[in-house]
């Protein structure tokens, strides 16, 4: 065989009109021959007297390699330049490729914009496109075929019946309502370990769950789906991964050992549903809320819970260690504290950067409140770098600042403040600002009640002062008090990163006058959600005294800071920092965020960076921890034989009879 490329490049095209083939192998430099047909209008030969202008247009177009006119599948011309549709014999229909069609459309647009390149004008008198009496004809393109999806088996139906999906006769291998997940650890923002370690633990959890699920032989429980078993393994691993990173490996290994030792009956009660085919049945021992958090399921009324929390009252010895005020400082002690401040000429040590600076209450002659300029510090406490319990040799004993991940000793600070700040912890010096007072007797409230209290503090020239007070009732969690407080001294820093109080909140707050409006509720306005503000910490303390009495339980976390800010001495306190002791014992204590995560699997204080804490959230979180403790304590008391009536009266176990 020989190649036909180039063999006919010098042979004139035999077409009797401008060639319409985009890849014609003939030459088009010569004119199109003229042929007369019966009943057709003759097209004059270009070489025998056709206008030189038209000839130049054709030759220029063919030399540039422009595409020919587009044709429809029926063989008709798509343009209206020729005199008549029946002037020339039309070729039969042919299928144009997608690329050819796109090229022709592009060339057509170019020719429409440039009349000099349009060879489809009238042969003798070229005219513009607007003068063409015949509109261009366009063929409609059919849409692409849709991808055929596999259809379920259908029952033969008549041609006029509506098709419906049949009811499955057998149980599917995977429930349709269950989310399909691979046997791979779920993605977390701050994973506690490397991916290979998490994957290994997930697979080992899955092995044990599969073993117990396959060996299950209880008629009251169904066999779980494969995807349900995978979800259980992922839930187990995620529960430990969302906790503290340092305890992740140990807790996961302990759980794995418990699964290996777990019998069939225990596994069925904890994970398998009790109703066959019920895909939404609970698999946990305790009911859980939507985000996997432990839900408290105490079946007590308020009176019964209040009668049990008396067992959690803080001990006097522990309160003295952490700094609770147990008695009012005397006038002599307060005077000594004042003289000490005067002798030091109000020089203090910055609580953030440890820099020595001087405080000017009432401002100095330059209008400044402090000396020393700006404060450069790290707002996060130092912490050890993450440790790999699986490979102890890779552990790094150095400590870093979590706020910027800089090692200790190499970074001066990542945050700047306008002034240095300080904090006062001595009760004698605190009483120099305003005196401590015990909770007075209030006959208008019940003796057996409890409130959760949380205070937010800011830095002033007097140290750390109260700027927000929040109180909620326990165990109902109803909001009782939520007000801003105007401190005694000039404000140095509102500590907004942790307090959640900003300058705009104080300036836009509405004044709360209990004398003029004694019946107004001291909480956020329901219309615009704006907080009220009281004139001083003393006024805030009086506001709290309207709802409590000395026999009232005050619940909080690190409650000595709140009571010292209020200058209160209260006899009955339940401090969750003491109720859940740290392994290293006092004065080391667990944070509220850690306790909520480890005990109730709930994450708090998750606001945007710099937005601070929500005092209502913190107050209610402390109350939830106490509810959990009440539930655990009552189970122990029941085992010992204790009983309780509806009014909350406890009955001790009967004494064994003497024989």
XYZ file of C-alpha atoms in Angstrom:
659
model
C 0.000 0.000 0.000
C 1.068 3.549 -0.686
C 0.225 6.644 1.269
C -2.332 8.986 -0.235
C -1.052 11.995 1.687
C -0.009 14.722 -0.745
C -0.804 12.810 -3.938
C -3.804 15.022 -4.813
C -2.546 18.268 -3.277
C -2.093 19.823 -6.760
C -5.259 18.415 -8.289
C -8.169 20.911 -8.295
C -11.075 19.970 -6.130
C -13.837 18.373 -8.254
C -16.540 20.001 -6.138
C -18.842 22.252 -8.139
C -19.040 24.780 -5.326
C -16.857 25.863 -2.414
C -15.799 22.610 -0.816
C -17.522 21.752 2.444
C -15.191 18.977 3.599
C -12.806 20.068 6.382
C -10.072 17.564 5.463
C -10.337 17.550 1.654
C -7.223 16.066 -0.028
C -7.588 18.202 -3.191
C -6.241 21.647 -3.914
C -8.494 24.663 -3.508
C -6.293 27.355 -5.022
C -8.110 27.201 -8.338
C -11.610 28.468 -8.947
C -14.631 26.318 -8.674
C -15.866 25.214 -12.114
C -19.217 26.445 -13.274
C -21.875 23.986 -14.253
C -25.372 24.654 -15.413
C -28.155 22.519 -14.063
C -31.724 22.403 -15.072
C -33.864 24.610 -12.827
C -30.821 25.942 -10.929
C -29.088 29.277 -10.907
C -25.685 29.120 -12.526
C -22.643 30.005 -10.503
C -20.084 31.739 -12.747
C -16.590 30.332 -12.986
C -14.177 32.344 -10.896
C -11.373 31.982 -13.503
C -13.688 33.115 -16.320
C -14.728 36.531 -15.093
C -15.778 36.203 -11.445
C -15.163 39.314 -9.435
C -11.550 39.560 -8.404
C -12.692 40.624 -4.954
C -14.618 37.405 -4.352
C -11.760 35.309 -5.758
C -9.342 36.997 -3.359
C -11.636 36.206 -0.446
C -11.829 32.513 -1.355
C -8.085 32.146 -1.923
C -7.198 33.985 1.296
C -9.551 31.794 3.267
C -8.205 28.520 1.845
C -4.603 29.559 2.375
C -5.284 30.280 6.028
C -6.710 26.821 6.435
C -10.094 27.992 7.707
C -12.799 25.410 8.215
C -15.762 25.131 5.862
C -19.358 25.814 6.588
C -21.017 23.621 9.163
C -23.656 21.170 8.032
C -26.464 19.548 9.911
C -26.913 15.806 10.035
C -29.632 16.097 7.382
C -27.142 17.558 4.908
C -28.587 21.072 4.879
C -26.442 24.213 4.986
C -26.257 26.026 8.284
C -25.465 29.488 6.871
C -27.519 31.777 4.700
C -24.792 33.202 2.444
C -25.612 31.254 -0.751
C -28.451 32.476 -2.935
C -30.632 29.406 -2.657
C -30.888 26.171 -0.736
C -31.351 24.248 -3.982
C -28.513 25.783 -5.966
C -26.183 22.801 -5.623
C -26.607 19.116 -5.016
C -26.187 18.353 -1.333
C -24.084 15.456 -0.134
C -25.604 12.760 1.967
C -25.667 12.976 5.742
C -22.470 12.252 7.626
C -21.570 12.180 11.303
C -19.360 15.027 12.467
C -16.947 14.467 15.311
C -17.250 16.533 18.484
C -13.929 18.238 17.888
C -14.826 19.102 14.286
C -18.135 20.591 15.390
C -16.418 22.736 18.031
C -13.804 23.952 15.538
C -16.483 24.852 13.025
C -18.416 26.814 15.651
C -15.268 28.756 16.601
C -14.486 29.539 12.957
C -18.100 30.589 12.356
C -17.927 33.072 15.239
C -14.673 34.475 13.876
C -16.144 34.888 10.410
C -19.202 36.599 11.835
C -16.997 39.180 13.552
C -14.737 39.739 10.494
C -16.634 40.252 7.219
C -13.418 40.080 5.185
C -13.006 36.418 6.150
C -16.602 35.443 5.411
C -16.675 33.573 2.080
C -20.348 32.866 2.358
C -21.505 36.241 1.107
C -23.492 36.574 -2.131
C -21.385 35.670 -5.245
C -21.864 38.919 -7.122
C -22.761 41.542 -4.474
C -21.500 40.749 -0.977
C -23.851 41.891 1.732
C -23.706 42.099 5.497
C -25.093 39.460 7.811
C -27.879 41.730 8.961
C -29.259 41.953 5.393
C -29.542 38.182 5.025
C -33.234 37.276 4.678
C -32.700 33.737 5.845
C -31.837 33.136 9.494
C -29.089 30.612 10.213
C -30.306 27.141 10.973
C -28.992 25.339 14.038
C -29.419 21.738 14.916
C -30.386 20.737 18.430
C -27.900 18.631 20.364
C -29.204 15.762 22.369
C -28.017 15.614 25.995
C -25.464 12.961 26.977
C -26.796 9.675 28.119
C -27.128 9.241 31.850
C -25.056 6.663 33.585
C -27.028 3.546 34.171
C -27.088 2.533 37.822
C -27.759 -1.014 38.930
C -31.420 -1.420 39.697
C -32.793 -3.618 42.427
C -34.793 -6.616 41.502
C -38.309 -5.579 40.598
C -41.521 -7.491 40.381
C -42.901 -7.695 36.810
C -45.548 -5.038 36.416
C -47.886 -3.897 33.724
C -46.963 -1.123 31.340
C -49.339 1.339 32.994
C -48.496 0.613 36.644
C -46.223 2.759 38.776
C -42.946 1.041 39.642
C -42.219 0.683 43.342
C -39.364 -0.933 45.201
C -40.187 -4.326 46.612
C -40.006 -5.060 50.282
C -36.817 -6.965 51.085
C -37.461 -10.471 52.193
C -34.144 -10.997 53.973
C -32.141 -8.910 56.471
C -29.531 -6.765 54.690
C -25.877 -7.174 55.546
C -25.644 -3.477 56.476
C -28.521 -1.319 57.766
C -29.410 1.556 55.479
C -29.604 4.080 58.355
C -26.108 3.320 59.644
C -23.262 5.446 58.355
C -20.670 3.416 56.488
C -17.195 3.926 57.893
C -13.889 2.189 57.161
C -11.908 0.454 59.865
C -9.705 3.509 60.234
C -9.365 5.991 63.112
C -11.597 9.017 62.870
C -9.982 12.324 62.113
C -9.399 14.551 65.154
C -8.018 18.101 65.365
C -5.391 17.132 67.970
C -4.698 13.394 67.840
C -3.034 12.039 70.991
C -0.771 9.563 69.178
C 0.583 8.675 65.775
C -1.698 7.255 63.132
C -0.160 3.766 63.129
C -0.685 3.451 66.904
C -4.323 4.533 66.651
C -4.918 2.177 63.721
C -3.463 -0.773 65.635
C -5.714 -0.102 68.623
C -8.805 0.227 66.432
C -8.098 -3.111 64.767
C -7.528 -4.833 68.090
C -10.766 -3.423 69.469
C -12.547 -4.622 66.346
C -11.082 -8.114 66.712
C -12.470 -8.504 70.197
C -15.887 -7.101 69.282
C -16.137 -9.428 66.276
C -15.200 -12.394 68.450
C -17.838 -11.587 71.031
C -20.449 -10.732 68.426
C -19.988 -14.016 66.545
C -20.002 -16.103 69.719
C -23.129 -14.443 71.043
C -25.938 -16.883 71.830
C -28.611 -14.940 73.672
C -32.135 -15.080 72.248
C -33.070 -11.664 73.648
C -30.311 -9.879 71.732
C -29.666 -9.731 68.027
C -26.391 -10.175 66.232
C -24.944 -6.817 65.284
C -24.254 -5.830 61.700
C -20.667 -5.712 60.498
C -20.794 -1.934 60.185
C -22.187 -1.619 63.703
C -19.231 -3.577 65.072
C -16.857 -1.268 63.204
C -18.634 1.792 64.621
C -18.339 0.385 68.141
C -14.574 -0.053 67.721
C -14.231 3.480 66.351
C -16.335 4.893 69.208
C -14.154 3.175 71.783
C -10.948 4.548 70.278
C -12.364 8.051 69.787
C -13.530 8.214 73.413
C -9.960 7.763 74.624
C -8.453 9.940 71.872
C -10.585 12.938 72.867
C -9.346 12.733 76.435
C -5.944 13.674 77.779
C -3.091 12.774 75.456
C -0.847 11.521 78.253
C -3.403 8.928 79.392
C -4.558 7.814 75.943
C -2.282 4.799 75.576
C -2.821 3.476 79.111
C -6.603 3.807 79.021
C -6.802 2.174 75.595
C -4.694 -0.778 76.718
C -6.785 -1.225 79.854
C -9.944 -1.219 77.753
C -8.426 -3.811 75.423
C -7.624 -6.090 78.347
C -11.182 -5.684 79.643
C -12.543 -6.708 76.251
C -10.376 -9.823 76.244
C -11.647 -10.775 79.690
C -15.253 -9.747 79.070
C -17.811 -12.557 79.017
C -20.635 -12.853 76.533
C -23.354 -11.713 78.865
C -21.577 -8.490 79.824
C -20.843 -7.669 76.205
C -24.451 -8.234 75.201
C -25.744 -5.927 77.957
C -23.296 -3.206 77.013
C -23.320 -3.265 73.210
C -26.021 -5.513 71.719
C -29.580 -4.249 71.324
C -32.404 -6.074 73.062
C -34.884 -5.974 70.164
C -34.122 -7.926 66.991
C -33.717 -5.676 63.976
C -33.721 -2.477 66.018
C -30.854 -0.561 64.477
C -31.191 2.471 66.717
C -31.078 0.620 70.021
C -28.563 1.804 72.570
C -25.342 -0.157 72.821
C -23.985 1.577 75.889
C -24.492 0.882 79.532
C -25.576 4.489 80.059
C -27.766 6.569 77.819
C -25.751 8.951 75.689
C -26.563 12.287 74.176
C -26.180 13.184 70.538
C -22.441 13.900 70.618
C -21.432 10.792 72.590
C -21.448 12.518 75.987
C -22.450 10.651 79.107
C -25.989 11.578 80.133
C -26.859 11.712 83.808
C -29.746 9.382 84.569
C -30.471 10.039 88.229
C -34.054 9.156 89.087
C -34.160 11.511 92.065
C -36.135 14.636 92.698
C -34.483 17.828 93.953
C -35.088 17.041 97.640
C -33.505 13.610 97.355
C -30.414 14.941 95.576
C -30.011 17.753 98.090
C -30.069 15.258 100.956
C -27.189 13.289 99.380
C -24.849 16.174 98.483
C -24.207 16.848 102.148
C -21.684 14.001 101.947
C -19.589 16.048 99.474
C -19.115 19.127 101.627
C -15.508 20.346 101.558
C -13.357 19.520 104.555
C -11.931 22.333 106.637
C -8.356 21.084 106.330
C -8.554 21.019 102.523
C -10.110 24.478 102.443
C -7.223 25.889 104.485
C -4.662 24.397 102.089
C -6.151 25.966 98.962
C -6.779 29.373 100.561
C -10.412 29.688 101.694
C -11.092 32.566 104.087
C -12.373 31.024 107.305
C -12.587 34.185 109.425
C -12.573 37.947 109.041
C -9.112 39.556 109.278
C -8.865 41.879 112.237
C -8.393 45.619 111.946
C -4.772 45.320 113.152
C -3.964 42.763 110.433
C -5.506 44.970 107.767
C -3.512 47.973 108.998
C -0.273 45.992 108.846
C -1.061 44.989 105.264
C -1.672 48.602 104.262
C 1.588 49.755 105.826
C 3.427 47.029 103.929
C 2.073 48.312 100.613
C 3.040 51.878 101.512
C 6.550 50.813 102.518
C 6.989 49.039 99.192
C 5.751 52.187 97.413
C 3.249 50.040 95.501
C 5.948 48.030 93.707
C 4.558 44.724 92.490
C 5.678 41.710 90.474
C 3.885 41.094 87.188
C 1.758 37.966 87.295
C 2.473 37.293 83.596
C 6.107 38.125 82.857
C 7.452 38.334 86.459
C 8.715 41.880 85.807
C 8.884 44.379 88.681
C 6.748 47.466 88.148
C 5.095 50.237 90.140
C 1.355 50.862 90.474
C -0.133 54.374 90.657
C -3.688 54.214 92.069
C -5.593 57.265 90.875
C -2.893 57.847 88.177
C 0.360 59.759 88.549
C 1.203 63.210 87.197
C 1.750 61.716 83.723
C -1.680 60.074 83.749
C -0.266 56.564 83.919
C -1.519 53.729 86.101
C 1.634 51.559 85.989
C 5.283 51.795 85.087
C 7.378 49.463 82.991
C 5.671 49.943 79.634
C 4.116 47.025 77.768
C 4.044 43.443 79.018
C 5.325 40.639 76.750
C 4.251 37.213 77.961
C 2.920 33.735 77.133
C -0.776 33.362 77.942
C -0.625 29.528 78.183
C 1.009 27.620 80.994
C 4.150 25.598 80.226
C 3.519 21.978 79.317
C 5.588 18.969 78.428
C 5.864 18.003 74.796
C 3.649 15.141 73.729
C 5.028 11.812 74.802
C 4.934 8.551 72.920
C 4.075 5.893 75.473
C 4.544 3.138 72.905
C 8.158 4.237 72.320
C 9.513 5.794 75.521
C 12.936 6.269 73.967
C 11.414 8.939 71.709
C 10.088 11.020 74.604
C 11.223 14.611 74.892
C 11.506 15.793 78.513
C 11.622 19.477 77.537
C 8.675 21.800 78.113
C 7.082 24.255 75.714
C 4.478 27.006 75.725
C 1.352 25.583 74.029
C 0.295 29.068 72.884
C 3.189 29.336 70.419
C 4.997 25.953 70.742
C 8.191 27.742 71.734
C 10.541 26.015 74.217
C 11.032 27.521 77.639
C 14.037 29.803 77.859
C 14.253 30.767 74.185
C 11.125 32.912 73.760
C 10.416 36.130 75.634
C 6.706 36.053 74.837
C 4.148 35.757 72.075
C 1.515 38.208 73.416
C 1.735 41.871 74.334
C -0.405 43.804 76.799
C -0.596 47.537 77.424
C 0.505 47.256 81.064
C 1.771 44.824 83.648
C -0.697 43.231 86.082
C -0.550 41.578 89.493
C -2.651 39.380 91.760
C -3.174 39.457 95.525
C -3.778 36.192 97.408
C -3.354 37.248 101.038
C -6.726 37.556 102.762
C -5.351 40.352 104.952
C -4.418 42.482 101.985
C -7.654 41.579 100.185
C -9.581 42.850 103.204
C -7.772 46.186 102.858
C -9.883 46.894 99.740
C -13.162 45.877 101.388
C -13.756 43.584 104.338
C -14.771 39.933 104.294
C -18.273 39.225 105.587
C -20.001 35.954 106.521
C -23.218 35.031 104.766
C -26.111 36.514 106.735
C -29.240 34.600 107.667
C -32.027 34.986 105.139
C -35.448 33.808 106.286
C -37.050 34.375 102.874
C -35.280 31.410 101.245
C -35.317 27.690 101.926
C -32.662 26.263 104.136
C -32.089 23.207 101.961
C -31.113 24.517 98.553
C -27.983 24.784 96.421
C -26.558 27.180 93.838
C -23.705 26.887 91.359
C -21.524 30.008 91.399
C -18.858 31.192 88.994
C -17.083 34.549 88.940
C -14.901 36.206 86.323
C -12.110 38.522 87.377
C -10.091 41.299 85.756
C -6.880 43.100 86.711
C -7.081 46.537 88.352
C -4.774 48.696 90.441
C -6.011 46.706 93.469
C -5.096 43.342 91.967
C -7.594 40.797 90.644
C -11.153 42.090 91.123
C -14.630 40.802 90.356
C -16.108 41.875 86.988
C -18.872 39.270 86.438
C -21.051 37.170 88.752
C -23.133 34.173 87.623
C -25.295 31.872 89.747
C -27.557 29.012 88.656
C -29.891 26.878 90.743
C -29.029 23.240 91.423
C -30.125 20.695 90.274
C -32.492 22.494 87.839
C -29.664 24.580 86.250
C -31.956 27.605 85.955
C -30.202 30.928 85.559
C -30.633 33.089 88.660
C -27.950 35.804 88.480
C -25.771 36.938 85.582
C -24.522 40.507 85.973
C -21.416 42.518 85.242
C -19.635 44.213 88.131
C -17.859 47.555 88.159
C -14.632 47.071 90.168
C -13.360 49.427 92.865
C -10.023 50.233 91.233
C -9.060 51.483 87.790
C -8.999 48.678 85.234
C -5.614 47.591 83.888
C -6.706 44.547 81.879
C -10.106 42.842 81.683
C -8.364 39.508 81.043
C -10.823 38.985 78.185
C -9.067 35.886 76.880
C -10.261 34.003 79.970
C -12.997 36.145 81.517
C -14.975 36.652 78.301
C -15.735 40.254 79.340
C -14.814 43.038 76.912
C -14.844 46.804 77.209
C -17.897 47.085 74.950
C -19.818 44.819 77.333
C -19.241 47.159 80.260
C -19.938 50.345 78.306
C -23.193 49.007 76.825
C -24.466 47.348 80.031
C -27.612 48.644 81.726
C -27.379 49.791 85.333
C -29.158 47.563 87.858
C -30.628 49.542 90.725
C -32.176 47.177 93.278
C -33.591 50.095 95.263
C -35.628 51.514 92.385
C -36.384 48.176 90.729
C -36.501 45.491 93.442
C -38.427 42.982 91.298
C -36.214 43.062 88.223
C -34.420 39.827 87.366
C -30.630 40.235 87.598
C -29.790 38.502 84.304
C -29.499 39.280 80.622
C -32.267 41.317 79.031
C -34.523 39.061 76.968
C -34.961 41.706 74.244
C -31.366 42.482 73.300
C -29.471 39.962 75.484
C -27.585 42.791 77.218
C -26.282 42.170 80.728
C -26.989 44.436 83.666
C -24.126 45.947 85.651
C -23.944 46.630 89.370
C -21.976 49.455 90.913
C -19.384 47.474 92.897
C -18.374 44.011 94.140
C -20.103 44.872 97.403
C -23.389 45.366 95.539
C -22.850 42.057 93.732
C -22.344 40.293 97.066
C -25.590 41.733 98.421
C -27.349 40.573 95.276
C -26.174 36.997 95.874
C -27.217 37.147 99.524
C -30.814 37.689 98.409
C -30.952 34.049 97.258
C -28.841 32.159 99.809
C -28.541 31.535 103.512
C -25.704 30.045 105.618
C -27.179 26.551 105.178
C -27.208 26.860 101.366
C -24.688 24.758 99.452
C -22.483 26.729 97.058
C -21.119 24.578 94.229
C -18.198 25.588 92.041
C -14.722 24.751 90.804
C -11.884 26.455 92.662
C -14.535 28.256 94.645
C -12.030 29.958 96.966
C -11.147 32.381 94.129
C -14.807 33.302 93.649
C -15.522 33.752 97.346
C -12.345 35.802 97.860
C -13.355 38.074 94.974
C -16.751 38.523 96.658
C -15.088 38.791 100.114
C -17.468 36.135 101.404
C -17.137 33.591 104.172
C -19.541 30.732 103.562
C -19.688 27.581 105.713
C -21.120 25.044 103.231
C -19.067 24.627 100.070
C -18.830 21.830 97.466
C -15.680 22.338 95.419
C -15.310 19.986 92.431
C -11.549 20.597 92.481
C -11.545 18.940 95.920
C -14.291 16.437 95.106
C -12.186 14.966 92.271
C -8.665 15.052 93.717
C -5.513 15.048 91.631
C -3.216 11.990 91.951
C -0.433 14.269 93.210
C -2.745 15.529 95.976
C -3.173 19.106 97.145
C -2.317 21.803 96.314
C -2.251 20.314 92.788
C -5.777 20.220 91.342
C -7.471 19.165 88.116
C -8.933 21.751 85.780
C -12.664 21.931 85.148
C -12.143 21.299 81.439
C -10.193 18.111 82.152
C -12.786 16.808 84.617
C -15.646 17.347 82.167
C -13.716 15.582 79.428
C -12.539 12.618 81.496
C -15.623 12.075 83.677
C -18.561 13.087 81.489
C -16.885 13.010 78.039
C -18.020 16.572 77.415
C -15.934 19.364 75.949
C -16.346 22.845 77.389
C -14.577 26.177 76.897
C -14.452 25.620 73.138
C -15.198 29.199 72.091
C -13.151 30.999 69.463
C -9.629 31.873 70.473
C -9.690 35.079 72.480
C -13.444 34.987 73.222
C -12.927 33.764 76.769
C -14.945 31.461 79.009
C -18.670 31.490 79.539
C -19.354 31.780 83.270
C -22.803 30.167 82.880
C -21.234 27.182 81.154
C -18.612 26.808 83.883
C -21.189 27.082 86.671
C -23.443 24.451 85.124
C -20.473 22.183 84.386
C -19.590 22.097 88.082
C -23.213 21.220 88.856
C -23.158 18.356 86.325
C -20.092 16.873 87.992
C -21.859 16.936 91.350
C -24.904 15.193 89.817
C -22.635 12.460 88.488
C -21.092 12.101 91.952
C -24.560 11.871 93.534
C -25.474 9.022 91.211
C -22.311 7.091 92.030
C -22.684 7.672 95.756
C -26.291 6.506 95.794
C -25.357 3.209 94.129
C -22.863 2.559 96.916
C -25.399 3.526 99.567
C -28.007 1.215 98.056
C -25.613 -1.696 98.251
C -25.172 -0.955 101.943
C -28.935 -0.923 102.495
C -29.724 2.803 102.606
C -33.183 3.985 101.609
C -34.656 7.374 100.771
C -38.235 8.636 100.614
C -39.812 11.204 98.312
C -39.190 14.066 100.724
C -35.444 13.331 100.730
C -35.287 11.733 104.169
C -32.546 9.093 104.350
C -33.026 5.836 106.252
C -29.879 4.002 107.334
C -29.588 0.258 106.825
C -31.150 -1.875 109.567
C -28.795 -3.088 112.229
C -28.118 -6.817 112.325
C -30.062 -8.554 115.042
C -28.110 -9.907 117.972
C -28.503 -13.634 118.488
